Amino acid sequence: MEKVVVRHYVNRGGQLPVKPVIIENFDTDTDVLIIDEPELSRKDLIFEQESSDTLIRLADSFMILAELKNVNAIDLDPVPFLKRFYKALQENELEELLSFLADNVIWEMGGPQDIMPWAGKWEGRAGLTRFFELQKEGIAFEKLILTRFVAQGNTVAIVLEGSGETKSGVPFSGGVVHWVTVRNGKIAHLQCYRDTFPIIEALHGGRPFTVSANAAGSQHYVNEPLAAVRTADSIVFDEAVLDNVAATVKSARAMYAALQGLKAEEVRKAFASNVVWHMFGPPDIIAWSGERIGPIAAVESAKQIIETMHFEHFKAVRMIYQDNVAAVLINEPGVSKATGLTFHTSVVHIVVVNEDGKVASIHNYVNTASIAEAFLGGRPYTVN
């Protein structure tokens, strides 16, 4: 049976309840709790676990607004929980790390599986244990620095800066996004989107290096972007939010529309004058990669993308947003125009919007090894 969004009301007409509203059958994947108080925000709420139920109360009082039966408080407010998870991840405490995961957790890592054996889909805690075992065989250590959480309900995009060394002592670094679903107080699904080419380069000892042909062919695992029926947060303070497009979403959509037509005037309207446009990848192989500043430079990079690649489709599967930041999950299989070789990647864009409603920055997190391989004509290939 297909899930639908169900609206649950704490109040209507701006008057908070005297007694807690008891809510049964709240689905944290799809449903929305409406607290009709536009002056409030999530910062004004405290989520408390009481047995198997969640109590939601005002932070500056003892007033309990709602009691959600058989709902874990972490599903409604996952960021503090995830901060503890990343602390355990950084400290490399496997047993503690596993305690944050659901028994049937799914953990996905995009990338070439024959070079990065830990790339792929891993299920259950046993699968995760194997993931970390394989990763340790190639990577001596990796430090992940948290830079941003984009949380919407029980889905969170976590932006990180990754850096480390291979077992042979070659350093690497690159951008990372984890797309996480929390369910029943545990991490149920984690997808890793990252700049993989620096890892491939480091695993081969640095430049120059050659990636040999594989009898089984190229084996790039591709994360399947996760769609959802809910397009807003699981808690809103104005029901109109559910029936109207949020300002951050409008700005992100305007950017994509402007880039599709590459009309200078539309681009100037969509972008801030000092917009940061950052496409991960090796610039000597992927001409449009690197950081560009300003709308004109961003358009030049976008034109290079169109000139060098043909996309079978460019599908934004899901967009979540928090305040002025949107995380966009995209499926984009395509072909290198120069070599005719196909690639299939899924991507996360992190889009930051300024006070004027213009895009201030966009960062593109993608399996860059797959695109570079297509641009270089497939395997074997040599990078000098």
Short mmCIF file of C-alpha atoms in Angstrom, two decimals:
data_model
loop_
_atom_site.label_atom_id
_atom_site.label_comp_id
_atom_site.label_asym_id
_atom_site.label_seq_id
_atom_site.Cartn_x
_atom_site.Cartn_y
_atom_site.Cartn_z
CA MET A 1 0.00 0.00 0.00
CA GLU A 2 1.41 3.38 -1.03
CA LYS A 3 2.08 5.73 1.85
CA VAL A 4 0.48 9.17 1.97
CA VAL A 5 1.10 12.25 4.09
CA VAL A 6 -1.25 12.47 7.08
CA ARG A 7 -1.66 15.77 8.91
CA HIS A 8 -2.02 15.70 12.70
CA TYR A 9 -3.05 18.84 14.57
CA VAL A 10 -1.94 20.04 17.98
CA ASN A 11 -4.16 23.09 17.63
CA ARG A 12 -5.97 25.27 15.14
CA GLY A 13 -6.62 28.97 15.29
CA GLY A 14 -3.52 29.89 17.26
CA GLN A 15 -4.58 28.73 20.74
CA LEU A 16 -2.29 26.16 22.34
CA PRO A 17 -3.97 23.22 24.09
CA VAL A 18 -4.44 23.20 27.87
CA LYS A 19 -3.83 19.45 27.94
CA PRO A 20 -1.44 17.44 25.74
CA VAL A 21 -2.95 16.28 22.48
CA ILE A 22 -2.69 12.49 22.26
CA ILE A 23 -1.68 11.38 18.77
CA GLU A 24 -1.86 7.77 17.67
CA ASN A 25 -0.35 6.21 14.55
CA PHE A 26 2.12 8.98 13.71
CA ASP A 27 4.39 7.74 10.90
CA THR A 28 7.74 9.55 11.16
CA ASP A 29 8.52 8.75 7.50
CA THR A 30 5.48 10.51 6.09
CA ASP A 31 3.30 12.34 8.59
CA VAL A 32 3.29 15.98 9.68
CA LEU A 33 2.51 17.47 13.08
CA ILE A 34 0.97 20.93 12.77
CA ILE A 35 1.43 23.37 15.65
CA ASP A 36 -0.46 26.47 14.54
CA GLU A 37 1.89 29.04 16.07
CA PRO A 38 3.92 30.83 13.33
CA GLU A 39 6.00 32.66 15.93
CA LEU A 40 7.38 29.36 17.23
CA SER A 41 10.12 27.22 15.70
CA ARG A 42 11.80 23.92 16.45
CA LYS A 43 14.20 25.77 18.75
CA ASP A 44 11.25 26.38 21.08
CA LEU A 45 10.50 22.67 21.50
CA ILE A 46 11.94 19.89 23.64
CA PHE A 47 11.44 16.25 22.70
CA GLU A 48 11.36 13.83 25.61
CA GLN A 49 11.16 10.05 25.56
CA GLU A 50 8.71 8.59 28.05
CA SER A 51 8.63 4.82 27.77
CA SER A 52 7.67 4.13 24.14
CA ASP A 53 6.10 7.56 23.59
CA THR A 54 7.41 11.04 22.77
CA LEU A 55 6.39 14.14 24.70
CA ILE A 56 6.74 17.49 22.96
CA ARG A 57 6.85 20.49 25.26
CA LEU A 58 7.74 24.16 25.11
CA ALA A 59 11.35 24.80 26.06
CA ASP A 60 10.61 27.73 28.36
CA SER A 61 7.76 26.13 30.28
CA PHE A 62 6.38 22.86 31.56
CA MET A 63 3.59 22.92 28.98
CA ILE A 64 3.34 19.63 27.11
CA LEU A 65 1.83 20.22 23.68
CA ALA A 66 1.52 16.66 22.41
CA GLU A 67 2.11 13.04 23.25
CA LEU A 68 2.94 10.87 20.25
CA LYS A 69 2.24 7.24 21.02
CA ASN A 70 4.85 4.64 20.03
CA VAL A 71 7.15 7.23 18.48
CA ASN A 72 10.85 7.54 19.27
CA ALA A 73 11.91 11.11 20.07
CA ILE A 74 15.11 10.68 18.04
CA ASP A 75 13.04 10.29 14.86
CA LEU A 76 11.61 13.78 15.41
CA ASP A 77 14.90 15.41 16.46
CA PRO A 78 17.75 13.32 15.00
CA VAL A 79 20.65 15.81 14.92
CA PRO A 80 21.81 15.47 18.58
CA PHE A 81 21.76 11.69 18.14
CA LEU A 82 23.76 11.94 14.91
CA LYS A 83 26.36 14.19 16.53
CA ARG A 84 27.01 11.40 19.03
CA PHE A 85 27.20 8.91 16.17
CA TYR A 86 29.87 10.92 14.33
CA LYS A 87 31.86 11.28 17.54
CA ALA A 88 31.92 7.48 17.81
CA LEU A 89 32.78 7.21 14.10
CA GLN A 90 35.70 9.60 14.53
CA GLU A 91 36.96 7.74 17.58
CA ASN A 92 36.83 4.49 15.61
CA GLU A 93 34.85 2.72 18.34
CA LEU A 94 33.21 -0.03 16.30
CA GLU A 95 31.09 -1.55 19.07
CA GLU A 96 29.74 1.84 20.10
CA LEU A 97 29.25 2.75 16.44
CA LEU A 98 27.15 -0.35 15.80
CA SER A 99 24.88 0.57 18.73
CA PHE A 100 23.61 3.55 16.70
CA LEU A 101 22.50 1.31 13.83
CA ALA A 102 19.29 -0.62 13.26
CA ASP A 103 19.65 -4.40 13.12
CA ASN A 104 18.64 -4.28 9.44
CA VAL A 105 20.56 -1.10 8.58
CA ILE A 106 21.44 -0.45 4.94
CA TRP A 107 24.74 1.35 4.32
CA GLU A 108 25.70 2.35 0.77
CA MET A 109 28.91 3.76 -0.67
CA GLY A 110 29.19 4.84 -4.30
CA GLY A 111 32.44 4.09 -6.09
CA PRO A 112 34.49 1.51 -8.05
CA GLN A 113 34.13 -1.73 -6.10
CA ASP A 114 37.18 -3.44 -7.63
CA ILE A 115 39.44 -0.60 -6.42
CA MET A 116 37.50 0.39 -3.29
CA PRO A 117 36.20 -3.00 -2.06
CA TRP A 118 34.18 -1.27 0.66
CA ALA A 119 32.05 0.47 -1.99
CA GLY A 120 28.65 -1.13 -2.50
CA LYS A 121 25.59 -1.99 -0.47
CA TRP A 122 26.03 -3.42 3.02
CA GLU A 123 23.16 -4.77 5.10
CA GLY A 124 22.86 -5.41 8.81
CA ARG A 125 25.48 -4.96 11.49
CA ALA A 126 27.47 -7.89 10.15
CA GLY A 127 27.59 -6.17 6.78
CA LEU A 128 28.79 -2.94 8.38
CA THR A 129 31.49 -4.81 10.27
CA ARG A 130 32.71 -6.19 6.94
CA PHE A 131 32.56 -2.70 5.39
CA PHE A 132 34.92 -1.32 8.03
CA GLU A 133 37.23 -4.35 7.77
CA LEU A 134 37.63 -3.82 4.02
CA GLN A 135 38.06 -0.08 4.41
CA LYS A 136 40.86 -0.60 6.94
CA GLU A 137 42.70 -2.84 4.47
CA GLY A 138 43.15 0.12 2.12
CA ILE A 139 42.83 3.20 4.34
CA ALA A 140 45.13 3.76 7.32
CA PHE A 141 42.90 6.48 8.73
CA GLU A 142 40.35 9.08 7.69
CA LYS A 143 39.23 12.18 9.53
CA LEU A 144 35.71 13.42 8.85
CA ILE A 145 34.99 17.01 9.89
CA LEU A 146 31.32 17.93 10.26
CA THR A 147 30.49 21.16 8.47
CA ARG A 148 26.69 21.16 8.19
CA PHE A 149 23.48 19.30 9.00
CA VAL A 150 20.45 19.75 6.76
CA ALA A 151 17.62 18.10 8.69
CA GLN A 152 14.03 17.60 7.60
CA GLY A 153 12.03 15.23 9.75
CA ASN A 154 13.85 11.93 10.11
CA THR A 155 16.02 12.56 7.05
CA VAL A 156 19.33 14.39 7.41
CA ALA A 157 22.02 15.34 4.88
CA ILE A 158 25.33 15.58 6.73
CA VAL A 159 28.07 17.55 4.98
CA LEU A 160 31.64 16.57 5.85
CA GLU A 161 35.22 17.26 4.82
CA GLY A 162 37.16 14.01 4.53
CA SER A 163 40.93 13.62 4.65
CA GLY A 164 43.19 10.68 5.38
CA GLU A 165 45.99 8.39 4.25
CA THR A 166 46.18 5.04 2.54
CA LYS A 167 48.10 2.12 4.04
CA SER A 168 51.05 3.15 1.87
CA GLY A 169 51.05 6.65 3.36
CA VAL A 170 49.58 8.58 0.42
CA PRO A 171 47.22 11.39 1.53
CA PHE A 172 43.79 12.14 0.06
CA SER A 173 40.99 14.59 0.73
CA GLY A 174 37.57 15.40 -0.66
CA GLY A 175 34.01 16.41 0.06
CA VAL A 176 31.49 13.96 1.51
CA VAL A 177 27.74 13.94 2.10
CA HIS A 178 25.94 11.27 4.09
CA TRP A 179 22.21 11.01 3.37
CA VAL A 180 20.73 9.44 6.51
CA THR A 181 17.31 8.12 7.46
CA VAL A 182 16.62 7.61 11.16
CA ARG A 183 13.84 5.24 12.16
CA ASN A 184 12.81 3.92 15.60
CA GLY A 185 15.71 5.74 17.22
CA LYS A 186 18.41 4.14 15.05
CA ILE A 187 20.12 4.81 11.73
CA ALA A 188 18.10 2.75 9.26
CA HIS A 189 19.75 3.85 6.01
CA LEU A 190 22.94 5.73 5.18
CA GLN A 191 24.13 6.60 1.68
CA CYS A 192 27.58 8.07 1.14
CA TYR A 193 28.10 10.50 -1.75
CA ARG A 194 31.70 11.59 -2.14
CA ASP A 195 34.51 12.80 -4.36
CA THR A 196 36.09 9.38 -5.03
CA PHE A 197 38.85 10.24 -7.51
CA PRO A 198 41.34 11.41 -4.82
CA ILE A 199 40.96 8.03 -3.09
CA ILE A 200 41.56 6.13 -6.35
CA GLU A 201 44.65 8.23 -7.00
CA ALA A 202 45.98 7.67 -3.48
CA LEU A 203 45.33 3.91 -3.56
CA HIS A 204 47.49 3.76 -6.70
CA GLY A 205 50.34 5.58 -4.96
CA GLY A 206 49.69 9.01 -6.45
CA ARG A 207 50.46 10.32 -9.93
CA PRO A 208 51.43 9.02 -12.39
CA PHE A 209 49.31 5.89 -12.14
CA THR A 210 47.48 3.41 -14.35
CA VAL A 211 44.12 1.79 -13.70
CA SER A 212 44.18 -1.61 -15.34
CA ALA A 213 41.40 -3.22 -17.31
CA ASN A 214 39.15 -5.56 -15.38
CA ALA A 215 37.86 -8.81 -16.87
CA ALA A 216 34.52 -8.15 -15.20
CA GLY A 217 34.36 -4.64 -16.63
CA SER A 218 33.97 -1.39 -14.74
CA GLN A 219 32.27 -2.00 -11.40
CA HIS A 220 31.04 1.33 -10.10
CA TYR A 221 28.37 1.01 -7.44
CA VAL A 222 25.69 3.67 -7.77
CA ASN A 223 23.53 4.77 -4.85
CA GLU A 224 19.85 4.67 -5.75
CA PRO A 225 18.43 8.07 -4.68
CA LEU A 226 15.73 7.71 -2.04
CA ALA A 227 12.39 9.32 -2.87
CA ALA A 228 9.80 10.33 -0.26
CA VAL A 229 6.18 11.45 -0.19
CA ARG A 230 6.69 14.19 2.40
CA THR A 231 8.23 17.39 1.05
CA ALA A 232 8.27 19.41 4.29
CA ASP A 233 9.48 18.92 7.84
CA SER A 234 7.68 16.49 10.14
CA ILE A 235 6.74 19.45 12.37
CA VAL A 236 5.47 22.73 10.95
CA PHE A 237 4.17 25.86 12.64
CA ASP A 238 2.05 27.16 9.77
CA GLU A 239 -0.08 24.78 7.73
CA ALA A 240 0.34 27.00 4.67
CA VAL A 241 3.91 25.68 4.43
CA LEU A 242 2.51 22.35 3.26
CA ASP A 243 0.59 23.90 0.38
CA ASN A 244 3.16 26.46 -0.79
CA VAL A 245 6.73 26.28 -2.02
CA ALA A 246 9.27 27.41 0.58
CA ALA A 247 11.50 30.37 -0.31
CA THR A 248 14.68 28.26 -0.19
CA VAL A 249 13.14 25.70 -2.54
CA LYS A 250 11.99 28.46 -4.93
CA SER A 251 15.52 29.85 -5.09
CA ALA A 252 17.04 26.42 -5.77
CA ARG A 253 14.48 25.71 -8.50
CA ALA A 254 15.12 29.12 -10.08
CA MET A 255 18.82 28.28 -10.20
CA TYR A 256 18.22 24.99 -12.01
CA ALA A 257 15.84 26.67 -14.47
CA ALA A 258 18.38 29.43 -15.19
CA LEU A 259 21.18 26.93 -15.74
CA GLN A 260 19.04 24.85 -18.08
CA GLY A 261 18.62 27.79 -20.43
CA LEU A 262 21.99 29.40 -19.64
CA LYS A 263 20.50 32.83 -20.19
CA ALA A 264 22.76 35.47 -18.65
CA GLU A 265 19.93 37.60 -17.27
CA GLU A 266 18.20 34.64 -15.60
CA VAL A 267 21.51 33.44 -14.17
CA ARG A 268 22.22 36.86 -12.68
CA LYS A 269 18.79 36.84 -11.06
CA ALA A 270 19.34 33.39 -9.56
CA PHE A 271 22.93 33.79 -8.32
CA ALA A 272 24.53 36.15 -5.81
CA SER A 273 27.27 38.31 -7.32
CA ASN A 274 29.90 36.39 -5.33
CA VAL A 275 28.34 32.93 -5.64
CA VAL A 276 30.67 30.01 -4.93
CA TRP A 277 30.26 27.25 -7.51
CA HIS A 278 32.21 24.13 -6.57
CA MET A 279 32.19 20.99 -8.70
CA PHE A 280 34.41 18.27 -7.25
CA GLY A 281 36.80 16.39 -9.54
CA PRO A 282 40.29 16.59 -11.11
CA PRO A 283 40.33 19.79 -13.24
CA ASP A 284 42.94 18.44 -15.67
CA ILE A 285 40.58 15.58 -16.59
CA ILE A 286 37.16 17.10 -15.94
CA ALA A 287 37.42 20.65 -17.27
CA TRP A 288 34.34 21.97 -15.50
CA SER A 289 35.44 20.87 -12.03
CA GLY A 290 36.97 23.05 -9.35
CA GLU A 291 35.82 26.18 -7.58
CA ARG A 292 34.50 29.20 -9.51
CA ILE A 293 33.44 32.55 -8.08
CA GLY A 294 30.66 34.69 -9.54
CA PRO A 295 27.75 34.03 -11.94
CA ILE A 296 29.80 34.33 -15.13
CA ALA A 297 32.37 31.79 -13.95
CA ALA A 298 29.55 29.47 -12.86
CA VAL A 299 27.96 29.72 -16.31
CA GLU A 300 31.30 28.92 -17.96
CA SER A 301 31.54 25.76 -15.89
CA ALA A 302 27.92 24.86 -16.68
CA LYS A 303 28.57 25.37 -20.41
CA GLN A 304 31.56 23.03 -20.18
CA ILE A 305 29.34 20.41 -18.58
CA ILE A 306 26.88 20.66 -21.47
CA GLU A 307 29.68 20.65 -24.07
CA THR A 308 31.38 17.56 -22.67
CA MET A 309 28.48 15.45 -21.37
CA HIS A 310 25.10 14.29 -22.55
CA PHE A 311 22.66 13.34 -19.80
CA GLU A 312 20.08 10.65 -20.40
CA HIS A 313 18.10 12.55 -17.82
CA PHE A 314 18.72 14.96 -14.96
CA LYS A 315 16.18 14.04 -12.31
CA ALA A 316 15.95 15.72 -8.92
CA VAL A 317 14.57 12.79 -6.94
CA ARG A 318 14.27 14.63 -3.64
CA MET A 319 14.97 18.00 -2.07
CA ILE A 320 15.09 18.59 1.67
CA TYR A 321 15.70 21.98 3.21
CA GLN A 322 16.36 23.59 6.55
CA ASP A 323 16.27 27.36 6.89
CA ASN A 324 18.31 28.72 3.94
CA VAL A 325 20.02 25.48 2.88
CA ALA A 326 18.71 22.82 0.49
CA ALA A 327 20.11 19.35 -0.12
CA VAL A 328 19.12 17.99 -3.53
CA LEU A 329 19.36 14.31 -4.45
CA ILE A 330 19.82 13.81 -8.20
CA ASN A 331 19.98 10.83 -10.56
CA GLU A 332 21.99 11.62 -13.71
CA PRO A 333 23.15 8.85 -16.05
CA GLY A 334 24.91 10.11 -19.14
CA VAL A 335 27.61 9.83 -21.80
CA SER A 336 30.99 11.48 -22.33
CA LYS A 337 30.67 13.24 -25.70
CA ALA A 338 34.40 12.87 -26.38
CA THR A 339 34.64 9.11 -25.84
CA GLY A 340 31.05 7.91 -26.17
CA LEU A 341 31.40 6.01 -22.90
CA THR A 342 28.51 5.94 -20.47
CA PHE A 343 28.56 6.76 -16.80
CA HIS A 344 25.85 6.53 -14.16
CA THR A 345 26.07 8.63 -11.06
CA SER A 346 23.79 9.89 -8.34
CA VAL A 347 24.63 13.26 -6.88
CA VAL A 348 23.92 15.50 -3.91
CA HIS A 349 23.90 19.27 -4.38
CA ILE A 350 24.16 21.44 -1.28
CA VAL A 351 22.64 24.82 -2.11
CA VAL A 352 22.91 27.82 0.23
CA VAL A 353 20.59 30.80 -0.31
CA ASN A 354 21.34 34.30 0.95
CA GLU A 355 19.00 36.86 2.54
CA ASP A 356 18.10 38.25 -0.88
CA GLY A 357 16.84 34.88 -2.07
CA LYS A 358 19.82 34.33 -4.36
CA VAL A 359 22.04 31.25 -4.44
CA ALA A 360 25.22 32.03 -2.48
CA SER A 361 26.91 28.67 -3.03
CA ILE A 362 26.43 25.26 -4.60
CA HIS A 363 28.62 22.21 -4.01
CA ASN A 364 28.35 19.03 -6.08
CA TYR A 365 29.10 15.70 -4.32
CA VAL A 366 29.50 12.83 -6.78
CA ASN A 367 31.46 9.66 -7.59
CA THR A 368 34.09 11.56 -9.59
CA ALA A 369 36.02 8.37 -10.40
CA SER A 370 33.18 7.17 -12.64
CA ILE A 371 33.06 10.42 -14.64
CA ALA A 372 36.86 10.63 -14.95
CA GLU A 373 36.98 7.05 -16.23
CA ALA A 374 34.41 7.83 -18.94
CA PHE A 375 36.29 11.00 -19.92
CA LEU A 376 39.57 9.05 -20.20
CA GLY A 377 38.10 6.47 -22.56
CA GLY A 378 37.55 3.66 -20.09
CA ARG A 379 40.00 1.11 -18.78
CA PRO A 380 42.89 0.79 -18.94
CA TYR A 381 43.73 4.45 -18.47
CA THR A 382 46.77 6.36 -17.29
CA VAL A 383 46.85 9.62 -15.35
CA ASN A 384 50.08 11.60 -15.43
#
